[in-house]
Every structure is written in C-alpha cells, then in structure tokens.
Amino acid sequence: MIDPVIASRLQFALTTIVHIIFPVMSMGLAPFLIYFTWKEIRTEEQVYEQLRAFWTKIFAISFVVGTVTGIVLEFEFGTNFAAFSTAAGELFGGPLAMEGMMAFMLEATFLGIFVFGRERVTDRLYMISSVFVGLGTWLSAVWILIANSWMQTPRGYEVATESGQPIIALVDPIAAYANPRFPWMYVHMQNAAVLSVALFMTGVAAYYVWTNRDTEFWRKTMKIGLAVLLVTAPFQAIHGDAYGRHVADTQPQKFAAMEAQYETDSSVGLKLLAFPTSIEDITDPHAEELFVVEIPFVASLLASGDDPGATITGLNEFDSENPPVAIVFWAFRAMVGLGFWFILLAFWGGYRWLRGELFEDDLLAKALVGSSVLGILTVELGWIVTEVGRQPWVIQGVMKTHAGVSPGLTGTEALITLAGFVGVYTGLLTLYWYVVVRLIREQAPTRPATPNRDVSGPEKGVPGDD
C-alpha cells in the first residue's frame, strides 16, 4: 500500500511535530516560573503569586502531555527504526537513558512539590523546587540534543561487526557527547523556547489589554514577556547567523539545500525567492531549473562570515541523493522571515513602552495577539530544516535513513499505525489547546478596565523597571 520507509518517516515526523510543542512550552516557561517564585518570596506582592500560580498550571499540563507524546517517540525507535537502534544503540541509548534517569526524575520529583507544596513547605524549599524543576527541564534537552547532534556530526565512534551485523561502537564518549553540533543546537533551541513562550505570554496579555479587560496581572505579564522578547529575538538572529556558518562547514550538502544551490560557485547571491521555471516541476522538490530573486554575494558572505567571494559547494557535487530541496529552502526562509518579524515586534513594543504608550497601541496589541503561537511554528520550521536537510542520512555520512528502518516492517503495518497516530495525536493536540484556552479564560485574573486607560501611574515605565 505504501513504502514502509516513507510511512515510518511520516509517522516519526508527525509525532515529533506534535511532541515538540510541549517541551517548548515547559522549557520556555521554566525561567519565568523561577523568576515569578523568587519575586513572590522576595516582595510578597500578590501579582507575582498570581503569575506563578497561573503559569504553573500551563507548565504542568505541558509536562504531562509532553511526557506521554515523548515516550511514544522512543518506542518508535524499536517499532519503526529497529535497524538503526541495533546499529547505533550503544551510542544513542546512553543519552536517552540519562534523560529518563537524571533529568526526567529530577523534574518529576520536584514538580510535585512545586505544584502542590506552596502552603506545605518553607519558602526556601519552595524556591529550590522551582530551580530544580527548571534544571530538570533543561537537562532533558541536554541529553536529547546530545543524541540528535551526534546524528548530525558523529564523533567518537568506530564501525565494528557483531554477530555478522555492522554496529557503531562508542570509543570516545567525550568526543561523541561533546560533538561540535551540540553547543550550537542547545543554545539555539533553548533560546527559541524562551522566545516562543515570551511571545505566547505577551500575545495573550495583549489580547486582554486590547479588549479592555486588562489587570495588573496582564500588564505585568505583557511587560515581562516583552522584556524577554527584547533580548531573545535579536540574540536568536545573531546566534542563527553564526550557526549557519557552522552548518556550512560541517554539513555542506544541507547548506546547499537551504540555499537551493546546485552548482559549485563563488560570490553566490542569497536567493529570496526560487521557483521552478517549468510547470511540470512545480511539485518536484528536487527541481533544478529555477527562477530566482537574489541579493548578490550574500550567501557566500553568510557561509564564510567575512568573504563575499567565498565558494559554496553545490548539490551536484555530492554522490548521494539530495534532500527535498524545496522543503528545506522554503522552511528556512519562513523561519528566518518570522525571526525578523519577532525582532520588529520586540523593538516596536520597546519603543511604545519607552514612551509610556505600551497599553495604548491597539495595532501593536493586534500584532502581538496574531503572533502569539508563531514562535512555536518557527521552532517547527527549524526542526524541518534540521531533519529534512540531513536526508538521505539518518546518521550523517554513516547510515542512510532507509537502512535504519525495521527490516520486517510492511507497508500495510506502517500505514495502519500512521493513520492511528494521526487520529490520536490530533485528539491530544486538540484537547491540550482546549484546556489551555479554558484555563486562560476562566482562571486568569481579569476585570473590565476603565474606558480611559491611564498609564501615568505606577504602570508607566521603561524596559527593566520590573
């Protein structure tokens, strides 16, 4: 009915696309919760108690659903990618086991205290629990991204034979776990998570300000979210630029796909748009004859960092098949475009805040509301570039994706489970969204504001006054 390789890849992509939403929410919320808890204990102001209590509920829901969807991903290594698990289990299994035994247990243990123990433990212990919940959340990302980054830039291994089967043996754990991709991937992912949650918080708060139902709770939320956005949005662009040069150095085939560059050339322009010149090629993700709109020299400058005449290796230079270029090309441009939009939003909001007009600009409020979930969408696009751009390799330069699929898996079996996952994950995502929206509507403090909103009092300020 369908190629089991394609069905397995679609199933894993679906489960990953849905699952990543929940770690983004929990990892992004963790620093905010630590800050709210610290401010609540230090100042004893009711607004910080409300902020901590409300956003803890969103965190807990994200943690629960993220746990359920994440466990399934690990099962899929055995059900759909058994050949990969057999070959790379020695290297890949360690980080996944550490994520469960170290990070997950730390987070789950202290989350119980953090959610239910505010009136039962001392302020000191409660503050410690908030820190360990955040630490556990971010440690989970360490071990997951160690595993994934090793697949992008494998180090510290050798290919051996065991019972007649080729396996990847771990010979240098430090080189493998501290591979060159990990620090780039970790910083970019964690900053993206915080940025995404800052956008979400600011967008929800802007909705209540825009609809004239704002309270000190929502005004404080909007200010804190915007302050974080002012830092994370520009940093993501600066770090992403350097990250792109690292990709050009370590995965030139992926970089060429990101730029739809088929021929090796120097002084390459940055393609803003690229469309097939033939109608027959519109649906072909590998189409080479393209109509392009480009900025001269910029792609070479991005790849090298300082040389507009640098040479970029084209896709035609690689012996193996290329990734679906159109998917990688457009996902990358959508991600970058949204990143610049977030910077514009941050500076727009910062300017209004500086002038004491943050809560008076309805157009800004509408823009923030419309952008509230775009941070999560941008994370999804980034992972599409990361994973689709690595194809045809499941382990870069070592094992191709089709070789990692379970050898006994049939197309019918893969299609049936794919259909089941579509239904179940759609239901989970719908239920999660329903619960979050209901919590925001029913449990967040709101009241109708006076028709003439006055920002001349304590709420008027500049970035950093909170």
C-alpha positions as a LaTeX table, in Angstrom:
\begin{tabular}{lrrr}
\hline
Residue & $x$ (\AA) & $y$ (\AA) & $z$ (\AA) \\
\hline
Met1 & 0.00 & 0.00 & 0.00 \\
Ile2 & 2.86 & 2.38 & 0.81 \\
Asp3 & 6.62 & 2.17 & 1.18 \\
Pro4 & 7.33 & 1.36 & 4.87 \\
Val5 & 10.28 & 3.76 & 4.77 \\
Ile6 & 8.04 & 6.66 & 3.75 \\
Ala7 & 5.30 & 5.70 & 6.21 \\
Ser8 & 7.80 & 5.36 & 9.07 \\
Arg9 & 9.35 & 8.71 & 8.29 \\
Leu10 & 5.93 & 10.37 & 8.13 \\
Gln11 & 4.90 & 8.78 & 11.42 \\
Phe12 & 8.06 & 9.88 & 13.20 \\
Ala13 & 7.75 & 13.36 & 11.70 \\
Leu14 & 4.14 & 13.63 & 12.85 \\
Thr15 & 4.87 & 12.53 & 16.40 \\
Thr16 & 7.89 & 14.84 & 16.61 \\
Ile17 & 6.00 & 17.86 & 15.23 \\
Val18 & 3.25 & 17.41 & 17.82 \\
His19 & 5.55 & 16.45 & 20.71 \\
Ile20 & 7.95 & 19.38 & 20.34 \\
Ile21 & 5.17 & 21.84 & 21.22 \\
Phe22 & 5.06 & 20.65 & 24.83 \\
Pro23 & 8.82 & 20.69 & 25.62 \\
Val24 & 8.96 & 24.17 & 24.08 \\
Met25 & 6.24 & 25.32 & 26.47 \\
Ser26 & 7.79 & 23.68 & 29.55 \\
Met27 & 11.40 & 24.66 & 28.77 \\
Gly28 & 10.36 & 28.19 & 27.88 \\
Leu29 & 8.19 & 28.62 & 30.96 \\
Ala30 & 10.81 & 27.30 & 33.39 \\
Pro31 & 12.89 & 30.52 & 33.69 \\
Phe32 & 9.71 & 32.60 & 34.05 \\
Leu33 & 8.45 & 30.38 & 36.89 \\
Ile34 & 11.75 & 30.64 & 38.74 \\
Tyr35 & 11.59 & 34.43 & 38.38 \\
Phe36 & 7.94 & 34.63 & 39.50 \\
Thr37 & 8.66 & 32.43 & 42.53 \\
Trp38 & 11.69 & 34.49 & 43.51 \\
Lys39 & 9.76 & 37.76 & 43.18 \\
Glu40 & 6.80 & 36.35 & 45.12 \\
Ile41 & 9.00 & 35.29 & 48.04 \\
Arg42 & 11.12 & 38.43 & 47.99 \\
Thr43 & 8.40 & 41.07 & 47.56 \\
Glu44 & 5.26 & 39.25 & 48.80 \\
Glu45 & 3.32 & 41.06 & 46.07 \\
Gln46 & 0.08 & 39.34 & 45.14 \\
Val47 & 0.61 & 39.79 & 41.40 \\
Tyr48 & 3.68 & 37.54 & 41.44 \\
Glu49 & 1.81 & 34.90 & 43.41 \\
Gln50 & $-0.91$ & 35.03 & 40.74 \\
Leu51 & 1.63 & 34.85 & 37.93 \\
Arg52 & 3.42 & 31.88 & 39.50 \\
Ala53 & 0.20 & 30.00 & 40.27 \\
Phe54 & $-1.39$ & 30.56 & 36.86 \\
Trp55 & 1.60 & 29.77 & 34.63 \\
Thr56 & 2.47 & 26.75 & 36.76 \\
Lys57 & $-0.82$ & 25.20 & 35.60 \\
Ile58 & 0.16 & 25.69 & 31.95 \\
Phe59 & 3.59 & 24.23 & 32.72 \\
Ala60 & 2.14 & 21.16 & 34.45 \\
Ile61 & $-0.27$ & 20.43 & 31.59 \\
Ser62 & 2.56 & 20.78 & 29.06 \\
Phe63 & 4.76 & 18.47 & 31.14 \\
Val64 & 2.11 & 15.74 & 31.32 \\
Val65 & 1.21 & 15.77 & 27.63 \\
Gly66 & 4.89 & 16.11 & 26.66 \\
Thr67 & 5.74 & 13.03 & 28.71 \\
Val68 & 3.02 & 10.96 & 27.02 \\
Thr69 & 3.98 & 12.00 & 23.50 \\
Gly70 & 7.73 & 11.77 & 24.17 \\
Ile71 & 7.65 & 8.18 & 25.40 \\
Val72 & 6.00 & 7.13 & 22.16 \\
Leu73 & 8.91 & 8.59 & 20.18 \\
Glu74 & 11.32 & 6.30 & 22.00 \\
Phe75 & 9.09 & 3.30 & 21.26 \\
Glu76 & 9.26 & 4.14 & 17.57 \\
Phe77 & 12.99 & 3.53 & 17.54 \\
Gly78 & 12.16 & $-0.12$ & 18.17 \\
Thr79 & 8.97 & $-0.49$ & 16.12 \\
Asn80 & 9.89 & 1.53 & 13.04 \\
Phe81 & 13.66 & 2.01 & 13.16 \\
Ala82 & 14.92 & $-1.22$ & 14.68 \\
Ala83 & 17.88 & $-1.45$ & 12.29 \\
Phe84 & 19.04 & 1.99 & 13.38 \\
Ser85 & 18.56 & 1.08 & 17.05 \\
Thr86 & 20.54 & $-2.14$ & 16.62 \\
Ala87 & 23.40 & $-0.40$ & 14.86 \\
Ala88 & 23.60 & 2.77 & 16.98 \\
Gly89 & 22.08 & 1.60 & 20.27 \\
Glu90 & 25.38 & 1.67 & 22.16 \\
Leu91 & 25.84 & 5.34 & 21.40 \\
Phe92 & 22.23 & 6.51 & 21.12 \\
Gly93 & 20.81 & 4.61 & 24.10 \\
Gly94 & 23.06 & 6.20 & 26.72 \\
Pro95 & 21.80 & 9.80 & 26.35 \\
Leu96 & 18.16 & 8.64 & 26.22 \\
Ala97 & 18.62 & 6.59 & 29.40 \\
Met98 & 20.31 & 9.50 & 31.15 \\
Glu99 & 17.47 & 11.80 & 30.11 \\
Gly100 & 15.00 & 9.49 & 31.84 \\
Met101 & 17.02 & 8.64 & 34.95 \\
Met102 & 18.56 & 12.04 & 35.60 \\
Ala103 & 16.53 & 14.85 & 34.07 \\
Phe104 & 13.01 & 13.44 & 34.00 \\
Met105 & 13.13 & 12.05 & 37.54 \\
Leu106 & 14.59 & 15.31 & 38.89 \\
Glu107 & 11.89 & 17.35 & 37.19 \\
Ala108 & 9.03 & 15.00 & 38.12 \\
Thr109 & 10.07 & 14.76 & 41.78 \\
Phe110 & 10.32 & 18.47 & 42.42 \\
Leu111 & 7.32 & 19.27 & 40.24 \\
Gly112 & 5.15 & 17.60 & 42.86 \\
Ile113 & 6.47 & 19.99 & 45.49 \\
Phe114 & 6.23 & 22.96 & 43.14 \\
Val115 & 2.61 & 22.30 & 42.09 \\
Phe116 & 1.16 & 21.13 & 45.42 \\
Gly117 & 3.54 & 22.30 & 48.14 \\
Arg118 & 3.32 & 26.08 & 48.31 \\
Glu119 & 1.44 & 26.03 & 51.65 \\
Arg120 & 3.22 & 22.93 & 52.94 \\
Val121 & 6.93 & 23.75 & 52.68 \\
Thr122 & 9.18 & 26.66 & 53.59 \\
Asp123 & 9.91 & 29.47 & 51.17 \\
Arg124 & 13.49 & 28.23 & 50.83 \\
Leu125 & 12.46 & 24.70 & 49.87 \\
Tyr126 & 9.80 & 26.01 & 47.53 \\
Met127 & 12.35 & 28.24 & 45.79 \\
Ile128 & 14.72 & 25.28 & 45.50 \\
Ser129 & 11.92 & 23.17 & 43.99 \\
Ser130 & 11.31 & 25.81 & 41.29 \\
Val131 & 15.01 & 25.82 & 40.41 \\
Phe132 & 15.22 & 22.02 & 40.23 \\
Val133 & 12.09 & 21.79 & 38.10 \\
Gly134 & 13.65 & 24.23 & 35.66 \\
Leu135 & 17.00 & 22.46 & 35.85 \\
Gly136 & 15.38 & 19.08 & 35.13 \\
Thr137 & 13.52 & 20.52 & 32.17 \\
Trp138 & 16.66 & 21.98 & 30.65 \\
Leu139 & 18.72 & 18.86 & 31.43 \\
Ser140 & 16.22 & 16.81 & 29.41 \\
Ala141 & 17.09 & 18.95 & 26.42 \\
Val142 & 20.80 & 18.37 & 27.04 \\
Trp143 & 20.56 & 14.60 & 26.63 \\
Ile144 & 18.05 & 14.63 & 23.78 \\
Leu145 & 20.11 & 17.16 & 21.84 \\
Ile146 & 23.34 & 15.27 & 22.53 \\
Ala147 & 21.76 & 12.29 & 20.76 \\
Asn148 & 20.41 & 14.33 & 17.86 \\
Ser149 & 23.51 & 16.48 & 17.43 \\
Trp150 & 25.64 & 13.33 & 17.27 \\
Met151 & 23.50 & 12.17 & 14.34 \\
Gln152 & 24.31 & 15.49 & 12.62 \\
Thr153 & 28.07 & 15.48 & 13.34 \\
Pro154 & 29.04 & 11.98 & 14.54 \\
Arg155 & 32.29 & 11.72 & 16.50 \\
Gly156 & 33.93 & 9.29 & 18.94 \\
Tyr157 & 32.83 & 6.06 & 17.25 \\
Glu158 & 34.04 & 3.27 & 15.04 \\
Val159 & 32.15 & 0.86 & 12.82 \\
Ala160 & 32.57 & $-2.74$ & 14.02 \\
Thr161 & 30.94 & $-6.10$ & 13.35 \\
Glu162 & 28.95 & $-8.06$ & 15.91 \\
Ser163 & 27.27 & $-11.39$ & 15.06 \\
Gly164 & 27.80 & $-10.57$ & 11.41 \\
Gln165 & 25.99 & $-7.21$ & 11.73 \\
Pro166 & 27.71 & $-3.81$ & 11.42 \\
Ile167 & 27.35 & $-1.75$ & 14.59 \\
Ile168 & 28.55 & 1.65 & 15.69 \\
Ala169 & 30.78 & 1.22 & 18.73 \\
Leu170 & 31.39 & 4.06 & 21.18 \\
Val171 & 35.15 & 4.54 & 21.59 \\
Asp172 & 35.38 & 8.12 & 22.89 \\
Pro173 & 32.33 & 9.23 & 24.94 \\
Ile174 & 33.65 & 12.76 & 25.43 \\
Ala175 & 34.13 & 13.30 & 21.70 \\
Ala176 & 30.73 & 11.78 & 20.97 \\
Tyr177 & 28.72 & 13.64 & 23.59 \\
Ala178 & 30.61 & 16.92 & 23.18 \\
Asn179 & 30.34 & 16.76 & 19.39 \\
Pro180 & 30.72 & 20.07 & 17.50 \\
Arg181 & 27.00 & 20.47 & 16.78 \\
Phe182 & 25.71 & 20.15 & 20.36 \\
Pro183 & 26.52 & 23.64 & 21.77 \\
Trp184 & 25.08 & 25.32 & 18.68 \\
Met185 & 21.92 & 23.26 & 18.75 \\
Tyr186 & 21.39 & 23.55 & 22.50 \\
Val187 & 21.76 & 27.33 & 22.72 \\
His188 & 19.57 & 27.87 & 19.66 \\
Met189 & 16.84 & 25.53 & 20.87 \\
Gln190 & 16.68 & 26.83 & 24.44 \\
Asn191 & 16.64 & 30.45 & 23.38 \\
Ala192 & 13.92 & 29.60 & 20.85 \\
Ala193 & 11.83 & 28.00 & 23.60 \\
Val194 & 12.10 & 31.05 & 25.87 \\
Leu195 & 11.37 & 33.35 & 22.92 \\
Ser196 & 8.31 & 31.27 & 21.95 \\
Val197 & 6.87 & 31.39 & 25.47 \\
Ala198 & 7.60 & 35.12 & 25.75 \\
Leu199 & 5.63 & 35.63 & 22.52 \\
Phe200 & 2.79 & 33.47 & 23.81 \\
Met201 & 2.60 & 35.24 & 27.15 \\
Thr202 & 2.84 & 38.69 & 25.56 \\
Gly203 & 0.23 & 37.82 & 22.94 \\
Val204 & $-2.29$ & 36.53 & 25.49 \\
Ala205 & $-1.73$ & 39.57 & 27.71 \\
Ala206 & $-2.07$ & 41.89 & 24.70 \\
Tyr207 & $-5.46$ & 40.32 & 23.95 \\
Tyr208 & $-6.81$ & 41.33 & 27.35 \\
Val209 & $-5.29$ & 44.80 & 27.02 \\
Trp210 & $-6.76$ & 45.18 & 23.52 \\
Thr211 & $-10.23$ & 44.05 & 24.64 \\
Asn212 & $-10.13$ & 46.46 & 27.62 \\
Arg213 & $-10.10$ & 43.69 & 30.25 \\
Asp214 & $-6.57$ & 44.22 & 31.47 \\
Thr215 & $-5.48$ & 44.00 & 35.08 \\
Glu216 & $-2.16$ & 44.43 & 36.83 \\
Phe217 & $-1.71$ & 40.69 & 36.19 \\
Trp218 & $-1.90$ & 41.05 & 32.42 \\
Arg219 & 0.04 & 44.31 & 32.30 \\
Lys220 & 2.84 & 42.75 & 34.30 \\
Thr221 & 2.73 & 39.68 & 32.04 \\
Met222 & 2.96 & 41.83 & 28.94 \\
Lys223 & 5.89 & 43.83 & 30.29 \\
Ile224 & 7.87 & 40.80 & 31.42 \\
Gly225 & 7.21 & 38.94 & 28.18 \\
Leu226 & 8.23 & 41.95 & 26.10 \\
Ala227 & 11.40 & 42.49 & 28.13 \\
Val228 & 12.43 & 38.88 & 27.46 \\
Leu229 & 11.49 & 39.24 & 23.79 \\
Leu230 & 13.76 & 42.28 & 23.50 \\
Val231 & 16.69 & 40.08 & 24.50 \\
Thr232 & 15.88 & 36.71 & 22.91 \\
Ala233 & 14.68 & 37.84 & 19.46 \\
Pro234 & 17.86 & 39.72 & 18.44 \\
Phe235 & 20.05 & 37.08 & 20.07 \\
Gln236 & 18.35 & 34.32 & 18.06 \\
Ala237 & 19.19 & 36.10 & 14.82 \\
Ile238 & 22.81 & 36.76 & 15.81 \\
His239 & 23.31 & 33.20 & 17.02 \\
Gly240 & 21.47 & 31.78 & 14.00 \\
Asp241 & 23.83 & 33.60 & 11.64 \\
Ala242 & 26.85 & 32.00 & 13.31 \\
Tyr243 & 25.04 & 28.65 & 13.47 \\
Gly244 & 24.51 & 28.82 & 9.69 \\
Arg245 & 28.27 & 29.13 & 9.13 \\
His246 & 28.81 & 26.08 & 11.32 \\
Val247 & 26.31 & 24.14 & 9.18 \\
Ala248 & 28.12 & 25.28 & 6.02 \\
Asp249 & 31.38 & 23.91 & 7.45 \\
Thr250 & 30.07 & 20.60 & 8.80 \\
Gln251 & 27.09 & 19.77 & 6.53 \\
Pro252 & 27.71 & 21.49 & 3.19 \\
Gln253 & 25.01 & 19.41 & 1.49 \\
Lys254 & 22.39 & 20.71 & 3.93 \\
Phe255 & 23.61 & 24.29 & 3.49 \\
Ala256 & 23.41 & 23.94 & $-0.29$ \\
Ala257 & 19.82 & 22.69 & 0.07 \\
Met258 & 19.00 & 25.65 & 2.32 \\
Glu259 & 20.19 & 27.95 & $-0.47$ \\
Ala260 & 18.94 & 25.80 & $-3.42$ \\
Gln261 & 22.48 & 25.91 & $-4.80$ \\
Tyr262 & 23.05 & 23.10 & $-7.31$ \\
Glu263 & 26.31 & 24.21 & $-8.94$ \\
Thr264 & 29.55 & 24.88 & $-7.06$ \\
Asp265 & 30.22 & 28.58 & $-7.41$ \\
Ser266 & 31.79 & 31.59 & $-5.75$ \\
Ser267 & 30.26 & 35.00 & $-4.99$ \\
Val268 & 26.86 & 33.33 & $-4.60$ \\
Gly269 & 23.83 & 35.52 & $-4.03$ \\
Leu270 & 21.20 & 34.93 & $-1.37$ \\
Lys271 & 18.01 & 33.67 & $-3.02$ \\
Leu272 & 15.00 & 35.43 & $-1.58$ \\
Leu273 & 12.65 & 33.51 & $-3.89$ \\
Ala274 & 13.15 & 30.47 & $-6.10$ \\
Phe275 & 10.52 & 28.87 & $-8.32$ \\
Pro276 & 10.76 & 26.12 & $-10.96$ \\
Thr277 & 10.65 & 27.51 & $-14.49$ \\
Ser278 & 8.63 & 24.53 & $-15.75$ \\
Ile279 & 5.03 & 23.82 & $-14.75$ \\
Glu280 & 5.85 & 20.11 & $-14.65$ \\
Asp281 & 8.47 & 20.78 & $-11.96$ \\
Ile282 & 6.17 & 22.68 & $-9.59$ \\
Thr283 & 5.55 & 19.56 & $-7.47$ \\
Asp284 & 9.14 & 18.30 & $-7.76$ \\
Pro285 & 11.05 & 19.15 & $-4.57$ \\
His286 & 14.32 & 18.46 & $-6.41$ \\
Ala287 & 13.71 & 20.79 & $-9.39$ \\
Glu288 & 16.97 & 22.41 & $-10.55$ \\
Glu289 & 15.83 & 24.90 & $-13.21$ \\
Leu290 & 14.75 & 27.80 & $-11.04$ \\
Phe291 & 13.68 & 31.39 & $-11.48$ \\
Val292 & 15.31 & 33.27 & $-8.62$ \\
Val293 & 15.29 & 36.68 & $-6.98$ \\
Glu294 & 18.54 & 37.14 & $-5.10$ \\
Ile295 & 20.81 & 39.57 & $-3.29$ \\
Pro296 & 24.33 & 39.33 & $-4.81$ \\
Phe297 & 27.18 & 37.85 & $-2.75$ \\
Val298 & 25.17 & 37.46 & 0.47 \\
Ala299 & 25.01 & 33.63 & 0.51 \\
Ser300 & 28.81 & 33.45 & 0.23 \\
Leu301 & 29.11 & 36.06 & 2.94 \\
Leu302 & 26.81 & 34.08 & 5.24 \\
Ala303 & 28.70 & 30.83 & 4.60 \\
Ser304 & 32.11 & 32.34 & 5.29 \\
Gly305 & 31.34 & 35.14 & 7.70 \\
Asp306 & 33.61 & 37.67 & 6.02 \\
Asp307 & 34.23 & 36.78 & 2.36 \\
Pro308 & 31.59 & 37.77 & $-0.24$ \\
Gly309 & 33.56 & 35.81 & $-2.83$ \\
Ala310 & 33.60 & 32.52 & $-0.90$ \\
Thr311 & 32.85 & 29.29 & $-2.74$ \\
Ile312 & 29.74 & 27.27 & $-1.90$ \\
Thr313 & 29.72 & 23.59 & $-2.80$ \\
Gly314 & 26.68 & 22.78 & $-4.94$ \\
Leu315 & 24.32 & 19.85 & $-4.54$ \\
Asn316 & 25.51 & 18.27 & $-7.78$ \\
Glu317 & 28.91 & 17.60 & $-6.18$ \\
Phe318 & 27.53 & 15.01 & $-3.77$ \\
Asp319 & 27.40 & 11.36 & $-4.75$ \\
Ser320 & 24.31 & 10.50 & $-2.71$ \\
Glu321 & 20.80 & 11.72 & $-3.42$ \\
Asn322 & 19.92 & 15.18 & $-2.20$ \\
Pro323 & 17.31 & 16.19 & 0.39 \\
Pro324 & 13.96 & 17.58 & $-0.80$ \\
Val325 & 15.38 & 20.99 & $-1.66$ \\
Ala326 & 12.09 & 22.91 & $-1.91$ \\
Ile327 & 11.02 & 21.84 & 1.60 \\
Val328 & 14.35 & 22.82 & 3.16 \\
Phe329 & 14.65 & 26.04 & 1.14 \\
Trp330 & 11.19 & 27.39 & 2.00 \\
Ala331 & 11.17 & 26.19 & 5.61 \\
Phe332 & 14.46 & 28.01 & 6.16 \\
Arg333 & 13.17 & 31.23 & 4.62 \\
Ala334 & 9.93 & 31.11 & 6.56 \\
Met335 & 11.90 & 30.57 & 9.77 \\
Val336 & 14.25 & 33.48 & 9.09 \\
Gly337 & 11.40 & 35.76 & 7.98 \\
Leu338 & 9.47 & 35.09 & 11.18 \\
Gly339 & 12.63 & 35.67 & 13.20 \\
Phe340 & 12.98 & 39.17 & 11.75 \\
Trp341 & 9.29 & 39.80 & 12.44 \\
Phe342 & 9.86 & 38.94 & 16.10 \\
Ile343 & 12.71 & 41.45 & 16.26 \\
Leu344 & 10.46 & 44.12 & 14.74 \\
Leu345 & 7.72 & 43.30 & 17.25 \\
Ala346 & 10.18 & 43.49 & 20.15 \\
Phe347 & 11.57 & 46.89 & 19.10 \\
Trp348 & 8.09 & 48.20 & 18.32 \\
Gly349 & 6.88 & 47.20 & 21.76 \\
Gly350 & 10.04 & 48.50 & 23.42 \\
Tyr351 & 9.62 & 51.88 & 21.72 \\
Arg352 & 6.00 & 52.15 & 22.86 \\
Trp353 & 6.99 & 51.10 & 26.36 \\
Leu354 & 9.73 & 53.72 & 26.48 \\
Arg355 & 7.19 & 56.40 & 25.52 \\
Gly356 & 4.67 & 55.18 & 28.10 \\
Glu357 & 2.24 & 54.09 & 25.36 \\
Leu358 & 2.58 & 50.31 & 25.58 \\
Phe359 & $-1.05$ & 49.74 & 26.55 \\
Glu360 & $-2.46$ & 52.36 & 24.18 \\
Asp361 & $-1.30$ & 50.96 & 20.82 \\
Asp362 & $-4.13$ & 48.74 & 19.59 \\
Leu363 & $-2.26$ & 47.89 & 16.37 \\
Leu364 & 0.69 & 46.59 & 18.40 \\
Ala365 & $-1.70$ & 44.59 & 20.57 \\
Lys366 & $-3.29$ & 43.00 & 17.49 \\
Ala367 & 0.15 & 42.19 & 16.07 \\
Leu368 & 1.20 & 40.54 & 19.34 \\
Val369 & $-2.05$ & 38.55 & 19.54 \\
Gly370 & $-1.61$ & 37.34 & 15.95 \\
Ser371 & 1.99 & 36.34 & 16.67 \\
Ser372 & 1.34 & 34.53 & 19.96 \\
Val373 & 1.87 & 31.00 & 18.57 \\
Leu374 & 4.25 & 31.92 & 15.73 \\
Gly375 & 7.26 & 31.22 & 17.94 \\
Ile376 & 6.27 & 27.57 & 18.20 \\
Leu377 & 5.67 & 27.48 & 14.43 \\
Thr378 & 9.19 & 28.83 & 13.92 \\
Val379 & 10.63 & 26.07 & 16.11 \\
Glu380 & 8.79 & 23.53 & 13.95 \\
Leu381 & 10.26 & 25.09 & 10.80 \\
Gly382 & 13.74 & 24.99 & 12.31 \\
Trp383 & 13.44 & 21.28 & 13.04 \\
Ile384 & 12.20 & 20.67 & 9.50 \\
Val385 & 15.36 & 22.33 & 8.18 \\
Thr386 & 17.48 & 20.33 & 10.62 \\
Glu387 & 15.99 & 16.91 & 9.96 \\
Val388 & 14.84 & 17.06 & 6.34 \\
Gly389 & 18.05 & 18.86 & 5.39 \\
Arg390 & 20.10 & 15.92 & 6.69 \\
Gln391 & 18.45 & 13.47 & 4.31 \\
Pro392 & 19.20 & 10.93 & 2.93 \\
Trp393 & 21.22 & 10.27 & 6.11 \\
Val394 & 19.85 & 9.24 & 9.49 \\
Ile395 & 23.44 & 9.44 & 10.77 \\
Gln396 & 25.32 & 11.94 & 8.63 \\
Gly397 & 27.76 & 10.12 & 6.36 \\
Val398 & 27.37 & 6.82 & 8.24 \\
Met399 & 23.88 & 5.34 & 7.77 \\
Lys400 & 21.13 & 6.27 & 5.34 \\
Thr401 & 17.56 & 6.56 & 6.56 \\
His402 & 16.19 & 3.68 & 4.50 \\
Ala403 & 18.85 & 1.38 & 6.01 \\
Gly404 & 17.66 & 2.22 & 9.54 \\
Val405 & 14.02 & 1.16 & 9.08 \\
Ser406 & 12.87 & $-2.10$ & 10.71 \\
Pro407 & 13.54 & $-4.84$ & 8.15 \\
Gly408 & 10.37 & $-6.85$ & 8.91 \\
Leu409 & 8.02 & $-3.87$ & 8.76 \\
Thr410 & 5.48 & $-3.99$ & 5.94 \\
Gly411 & 3.87 & $-1.05$ & 4.20 \\
Thr412 & 0.43 & $-2.08$ & 5.46 \\
Glu413 & 1.55 & $-2.21$ & 9.09 \\
Ala414 & 3.27 & 1.15 & 8.81 \\
Leu415 & 0.24 & 2.74 & 7.13 \\
Ile416 & $-2.19$ & 1.44 & 9.78 \\
Thr417 & $-0.07$ & 2.78 & 12.65 \\
Leu418 & 0.45 & 6.07 & 10.80 \\
Ala419 & $-3.33$ & 6.51 & 10.48 \\
Gly420 & $-3.77$ & 5.66 & 14.16 \\
Phe421 & $-1.14$ & 8.18 & 15.20 \\
Val422 & $-2.77$ & 10.90 & 13.10 \\
Gly423 & $-6.05$ & 10.36 & 14.95 \\
Val424 & $-4.60$ & 10.05 & 18.45 \\
Tyr425 & $-2.18$ & 12.95 & 18.17 \\
Thr426 & $-4.79$ & 15.21 & 16.60 \\
Gly427 & $-7.03$ & 14.43 & 19.56 \\
Leu428 & $-4.25$ & 15.08 & 22.09 \\
Leu429 & $-3.31$ & 18.38 & 20.50 \\
Thr430 & $-6.95$ & 19.48 & 20.35 \\
Leu431 & $-7.52$ & 18.55 & 23.99 \\
Tyr432 & $-4.35$ & 20.36 & 25.09 \\
Trp433 & $-5.36$ & 23.51 & 23.24 \\
Tyr434 & $-8.89$ & 23.34 & 24.69 \\
Val435 & $-7.60$ & 23.01 & 28.26 \\
Val436 & $-5.06$ & 25.84 & 27.89 \\
Val437 & $-7.61$ & 28.21 & 26.36 \\
Arg438 & $-10.15$ & 27.33 & 29.05 \\
Leu439 & $-7.58$ & 27.97 & 31.79 \\
Ile440 & $-6.73$ & 31.35 & 30.31 \\
Arg441 & $-10.39$ & 32.34 & 30.04 \\
Glu442 & $-11.59$ & 31.07 & 33.40 \\
Gln443 & $-8.70$ & 31.25 & 35.84 \\
Ala444 & $-6.56$ & 34.23 & 34.88 \\
Pro445 & $-7.41$ & 37.44 & 36.76 \\
Thr446 & $-9.42$ & 39.83 & 34.55 \\
Arg447 & $-11.72$ & 42.76 & 35.06 \\
Pro448 & $-13.11$ & 45.42 & 32.72 \\
Ala449 & $-10.77$ & 48.37 & 32.67 \\
Thr450 & $-11.97$ & 51.94 & 32.80 \\
Pro451 & $-12.80$ & 53.39 & 29.36 \\
Asn452 & $-9.98$ & 55.91 & 29.62 \\
Arg453 & $-6.95$ & 53.82 & 30.47 \\
Asp454 & $-4.44$ & 55.85 & 32.45 \\
Val455 & $-0.78$ & 54.89 & 32.15 \\
Ser456 & 0.60 & 57.81 & 34.07 \\
Gly457 & 0.77 & 55.96 & 37.37 \\
Pro458 & 2.92 & 53.11 & 38.60 \\
Glu459 & 2.36 & 51.07 & 35.42 \\
Lys460 & 4.11 & 53.66 & 33.27 \\
Gly461 & 7.74 & 52.82 & 32.88 \\
Val462 & 10.60 & 51.79 & 30.69 \\
Pro463 & 12.06 & 48.38 & 29.92 \\
Gly464 & 13.65 & 46.97 & 33.04 \\
Asp465 & 11.55 & 48.75 & 35.65 \\
Asp466 & 10.04 & 45.43 & 36.75 \\
\hline
\end{tabular}
